[in-house]
Short mmCIF file of C-alpha atoms in Angstrom, two decimals:
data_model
loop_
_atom_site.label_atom_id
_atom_site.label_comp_id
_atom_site.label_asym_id
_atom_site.label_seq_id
_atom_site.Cartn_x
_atom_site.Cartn_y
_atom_site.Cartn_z
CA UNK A 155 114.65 81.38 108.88
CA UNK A 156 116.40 80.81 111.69
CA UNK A 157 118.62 77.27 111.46
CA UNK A 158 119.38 74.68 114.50
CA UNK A 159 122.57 72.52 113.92
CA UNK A 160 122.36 68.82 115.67
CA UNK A 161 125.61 66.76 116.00
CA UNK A 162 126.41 64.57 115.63
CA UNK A 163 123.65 63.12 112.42
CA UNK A 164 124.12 59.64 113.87
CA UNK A 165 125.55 57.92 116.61
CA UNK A 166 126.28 53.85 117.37
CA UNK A 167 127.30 53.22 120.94
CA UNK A 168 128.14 50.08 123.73
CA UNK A 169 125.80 50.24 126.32
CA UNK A 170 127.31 51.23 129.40
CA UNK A 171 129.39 54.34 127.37
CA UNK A 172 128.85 58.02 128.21
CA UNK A 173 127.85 60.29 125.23
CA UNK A 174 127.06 63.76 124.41
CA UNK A 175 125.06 65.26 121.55
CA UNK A 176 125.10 68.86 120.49
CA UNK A 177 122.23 71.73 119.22
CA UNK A 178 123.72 74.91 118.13
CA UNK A 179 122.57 78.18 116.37
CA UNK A 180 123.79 81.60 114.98
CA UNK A 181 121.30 83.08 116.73
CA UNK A 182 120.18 83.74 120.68
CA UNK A 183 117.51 81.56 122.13
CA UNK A 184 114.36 82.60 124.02
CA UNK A 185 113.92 78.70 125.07
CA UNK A 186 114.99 75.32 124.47
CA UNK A 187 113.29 72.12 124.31
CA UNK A 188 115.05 68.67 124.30
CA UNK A 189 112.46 65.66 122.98
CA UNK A 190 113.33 62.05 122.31
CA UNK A 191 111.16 60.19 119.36
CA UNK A 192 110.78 56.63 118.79
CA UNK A 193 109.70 54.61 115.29
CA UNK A 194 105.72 55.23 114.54
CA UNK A 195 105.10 57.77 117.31
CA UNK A 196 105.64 61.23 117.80
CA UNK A 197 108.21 63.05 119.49
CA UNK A 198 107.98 62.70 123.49
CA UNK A 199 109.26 66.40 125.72
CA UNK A 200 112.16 65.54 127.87
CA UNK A 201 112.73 68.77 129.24
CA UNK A 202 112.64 72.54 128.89
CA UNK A 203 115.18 75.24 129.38
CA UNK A 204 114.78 79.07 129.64
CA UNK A 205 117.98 80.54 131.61
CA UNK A 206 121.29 80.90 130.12
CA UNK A 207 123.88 78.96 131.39
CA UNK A 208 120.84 76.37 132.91
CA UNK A 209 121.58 72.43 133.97
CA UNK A 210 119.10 69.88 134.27
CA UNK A 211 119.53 66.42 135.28
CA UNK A 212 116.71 63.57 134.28
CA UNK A 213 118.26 60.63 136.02
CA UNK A 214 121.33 59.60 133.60
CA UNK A 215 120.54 62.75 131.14
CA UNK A 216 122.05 66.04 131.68
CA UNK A 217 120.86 69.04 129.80
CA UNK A 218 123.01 72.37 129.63
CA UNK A 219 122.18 75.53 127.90
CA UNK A 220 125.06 77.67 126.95
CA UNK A 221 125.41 80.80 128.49
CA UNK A 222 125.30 82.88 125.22
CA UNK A 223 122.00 81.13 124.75
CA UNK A 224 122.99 79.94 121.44
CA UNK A 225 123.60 76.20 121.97
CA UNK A 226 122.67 73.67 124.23
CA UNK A 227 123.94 70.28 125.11
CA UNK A 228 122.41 66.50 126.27
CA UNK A 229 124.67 64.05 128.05
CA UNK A 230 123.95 60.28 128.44
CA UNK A 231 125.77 58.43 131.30
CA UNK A 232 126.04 54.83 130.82
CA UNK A 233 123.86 54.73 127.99
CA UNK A 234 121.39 51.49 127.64
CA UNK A 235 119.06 50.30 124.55
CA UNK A 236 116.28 52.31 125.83
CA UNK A 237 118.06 55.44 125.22
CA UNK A 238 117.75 54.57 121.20
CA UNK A 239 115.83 57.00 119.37
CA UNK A 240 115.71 60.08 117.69
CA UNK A 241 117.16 62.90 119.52
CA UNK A 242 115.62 66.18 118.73
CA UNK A 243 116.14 70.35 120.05
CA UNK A 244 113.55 72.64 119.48
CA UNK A 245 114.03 76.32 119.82
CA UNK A 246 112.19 79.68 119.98
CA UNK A 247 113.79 82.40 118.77
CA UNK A 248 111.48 85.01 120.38
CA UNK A 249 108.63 84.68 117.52
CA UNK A 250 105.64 82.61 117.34
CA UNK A 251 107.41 79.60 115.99
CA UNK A 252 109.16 77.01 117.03
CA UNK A 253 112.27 75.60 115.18
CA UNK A 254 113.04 72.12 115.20
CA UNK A 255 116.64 70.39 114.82
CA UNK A 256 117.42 67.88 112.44
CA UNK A 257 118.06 65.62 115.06
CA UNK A 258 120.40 62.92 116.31
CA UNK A 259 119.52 59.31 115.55
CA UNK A 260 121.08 57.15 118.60
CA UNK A 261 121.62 53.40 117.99
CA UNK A 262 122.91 51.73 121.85
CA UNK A 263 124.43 48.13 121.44
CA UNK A 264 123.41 45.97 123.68
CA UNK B 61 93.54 61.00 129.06
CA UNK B 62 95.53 64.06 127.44
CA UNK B 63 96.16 63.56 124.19
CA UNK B 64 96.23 64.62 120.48
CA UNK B 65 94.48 62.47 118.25
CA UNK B 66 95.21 62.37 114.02
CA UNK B 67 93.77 60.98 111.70
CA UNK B 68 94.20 58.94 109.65
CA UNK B 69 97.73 57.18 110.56
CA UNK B 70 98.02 56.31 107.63
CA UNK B 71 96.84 57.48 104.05
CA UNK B 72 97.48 56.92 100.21
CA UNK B 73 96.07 59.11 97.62
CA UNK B 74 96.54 59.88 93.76
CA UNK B 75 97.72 63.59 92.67
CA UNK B 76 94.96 66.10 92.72
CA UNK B 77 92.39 64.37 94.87
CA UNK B 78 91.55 66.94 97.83
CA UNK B 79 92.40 65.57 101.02
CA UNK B 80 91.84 66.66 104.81
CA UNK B 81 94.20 65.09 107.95
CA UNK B 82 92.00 65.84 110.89
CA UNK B 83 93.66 66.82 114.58
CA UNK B 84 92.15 67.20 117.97
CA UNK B 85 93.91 67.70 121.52
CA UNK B 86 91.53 67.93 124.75
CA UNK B 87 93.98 69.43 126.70
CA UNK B 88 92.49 73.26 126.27
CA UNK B 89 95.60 74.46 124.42
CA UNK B 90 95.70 77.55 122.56
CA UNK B 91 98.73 76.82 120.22
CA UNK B 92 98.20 74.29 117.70
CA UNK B 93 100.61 73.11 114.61
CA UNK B 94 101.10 71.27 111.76
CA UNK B 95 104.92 70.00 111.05
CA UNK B 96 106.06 67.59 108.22
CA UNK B 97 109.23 65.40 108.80
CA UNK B 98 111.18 63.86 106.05
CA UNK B 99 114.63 62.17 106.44
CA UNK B 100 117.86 64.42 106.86
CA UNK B 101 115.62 67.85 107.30
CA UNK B 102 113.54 67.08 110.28
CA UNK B 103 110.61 68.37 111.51
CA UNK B 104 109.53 71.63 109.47
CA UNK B 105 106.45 73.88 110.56
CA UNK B 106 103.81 74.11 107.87
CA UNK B 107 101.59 76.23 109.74
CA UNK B 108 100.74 77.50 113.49
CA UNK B 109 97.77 78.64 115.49
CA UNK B 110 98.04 80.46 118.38
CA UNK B 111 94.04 80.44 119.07
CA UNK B 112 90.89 80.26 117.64
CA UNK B 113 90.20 82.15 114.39
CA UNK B 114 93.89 83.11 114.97
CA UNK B 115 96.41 80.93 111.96
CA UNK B 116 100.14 81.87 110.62
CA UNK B 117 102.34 80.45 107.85
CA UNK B 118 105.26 78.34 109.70
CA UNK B 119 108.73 77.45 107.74
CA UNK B 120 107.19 75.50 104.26
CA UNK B 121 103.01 76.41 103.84
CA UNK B 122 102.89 76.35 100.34
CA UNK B 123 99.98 73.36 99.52
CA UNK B 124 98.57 73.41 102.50
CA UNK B 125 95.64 75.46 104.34
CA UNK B 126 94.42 75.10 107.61
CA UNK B 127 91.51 76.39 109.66
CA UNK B 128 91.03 76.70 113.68
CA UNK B 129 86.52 77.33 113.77
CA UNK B 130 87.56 75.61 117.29
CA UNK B 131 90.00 75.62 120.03
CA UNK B 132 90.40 72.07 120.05
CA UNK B 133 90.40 71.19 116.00
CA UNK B 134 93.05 72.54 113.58
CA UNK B 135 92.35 70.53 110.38
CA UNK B 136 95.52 70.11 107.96
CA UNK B 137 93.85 70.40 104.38
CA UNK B 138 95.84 69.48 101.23
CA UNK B 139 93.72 70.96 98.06
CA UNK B 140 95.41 69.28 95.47
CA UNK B 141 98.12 66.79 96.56
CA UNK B 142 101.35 66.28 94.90
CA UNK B 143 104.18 64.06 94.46
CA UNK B 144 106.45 65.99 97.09
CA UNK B 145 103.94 66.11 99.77
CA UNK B 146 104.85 62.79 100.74
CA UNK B 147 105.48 62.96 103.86
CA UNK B 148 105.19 62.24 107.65
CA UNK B 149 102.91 64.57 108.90
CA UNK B 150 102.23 65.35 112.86
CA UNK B 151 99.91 67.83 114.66
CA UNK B 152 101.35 69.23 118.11
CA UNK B 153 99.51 71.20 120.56
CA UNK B 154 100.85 73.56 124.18
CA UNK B 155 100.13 76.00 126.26
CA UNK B 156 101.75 79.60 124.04
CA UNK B 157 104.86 77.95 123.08
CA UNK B 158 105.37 75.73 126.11
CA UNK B 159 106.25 71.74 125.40
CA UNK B 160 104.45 70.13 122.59
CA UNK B 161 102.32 67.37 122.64
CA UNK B 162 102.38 65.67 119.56
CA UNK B 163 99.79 63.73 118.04
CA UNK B 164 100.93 59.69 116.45
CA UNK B 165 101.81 60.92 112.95
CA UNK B 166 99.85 60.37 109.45
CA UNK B 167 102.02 59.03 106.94
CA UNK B 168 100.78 60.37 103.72
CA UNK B 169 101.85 58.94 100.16
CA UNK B 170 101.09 60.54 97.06
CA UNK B 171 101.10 58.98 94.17
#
């Protein structure tokens, strides 16, 4: 079973401060898929990346996939209390599966 | 509206008693899947489809079945519940292996 690392576990910031949370494997990626979960619902897609190397921007979010295609990153510019949640990466690892993180819970202070 | 519906949301049951967490998405997706979440281990496939007739053990199956008679059901069916099957349970459906859309969640207890 292939095994996706997320750091940091948990995370308490001012809003306003810049952050960055990590999602790293031993193994090579086919795809990666960043989602964001709030309390009582499900997790929500935030965006998908295929090509090593790969940035994405989502207004204050930046996504980068690591050339080796074994880790990917998600950067938060002047975070705000909407950004709290659960922080999850989800990877395929050229199976039928999908492998799940075990996440980064984000507090922002207001 | 696309969506994937569970039910139920929520659900409390005694250990043994046969019990079936319904899903349906009506967005035409072929892959369908059960995953459990419980603190500090995140969200762990119990099992996959990848179309009709078509089902595959994920990462933890043991406990659970599942069936997929149609392309828009997959049923999550638990034939005799235990203790360790609490959990919080959510049904996801995509295109192959494209983003999920997950369904609310059914928090299970088992007592």
């Amino acid at each position: 079973t292939q095994l996706l690392e997320q750091s940091p576990q948990f995370l308490s910031i001012q809003e306003g401060e810049n952050l960055t949370v990590y999602c790293n494997s031993s193994s090579v990626f086919s795809s990666l898929q960043w989602y964001r979960q709030e309390p009582g619902e499900g997790p929500v897609l935030l965006v998908t990346v295929v090509t090593g190397g790969e940035v994405k921007k989502l207004k204050r979010l930046t996504f980068q996939f690591g050339d080796a295609r074994k880790d990917s990153s998600l950067h938060i510019t002047a975070a705000q209390p909407g950004d709290t949640g659960l922080y999850l990466c989800a990877a395929n690892f050229g199976n039928e599966k999908l492998t799940f993180g075990t996440g980064t819970r984000l507090t922002i202070i207001p | 509206e696309a969506q994937v519906t569970q039910n139920p949301r929520y659900l409390i049951t005694v250990t043994g008693k046969k019990l079936t967490v319904t899903c349906s998405q009506n967005m035409n997706h072929e892959y369908m899947s059960w995953y459990r979440q419980d603190p500090g281990l995140g969200l762990r496939q119990i099992y996959y489809s990848m179309n009709v007739e078509v089902t595959d053990k994920g990462d933890v199956p043991e406990g659970y079945k599942v069936s997929r008679k149609e392309k828009r059901n997959f049923p999550l069916i638990l034939e005799s519940p235990s203790p360790n099957q609490t959990s919080l349970y959510f049904c996801a459906s995509s295109r192959t292996l494209g983003p999920q859309y997950f369904g609310a969640g059914t928090r299970l207890s088992v007592l």
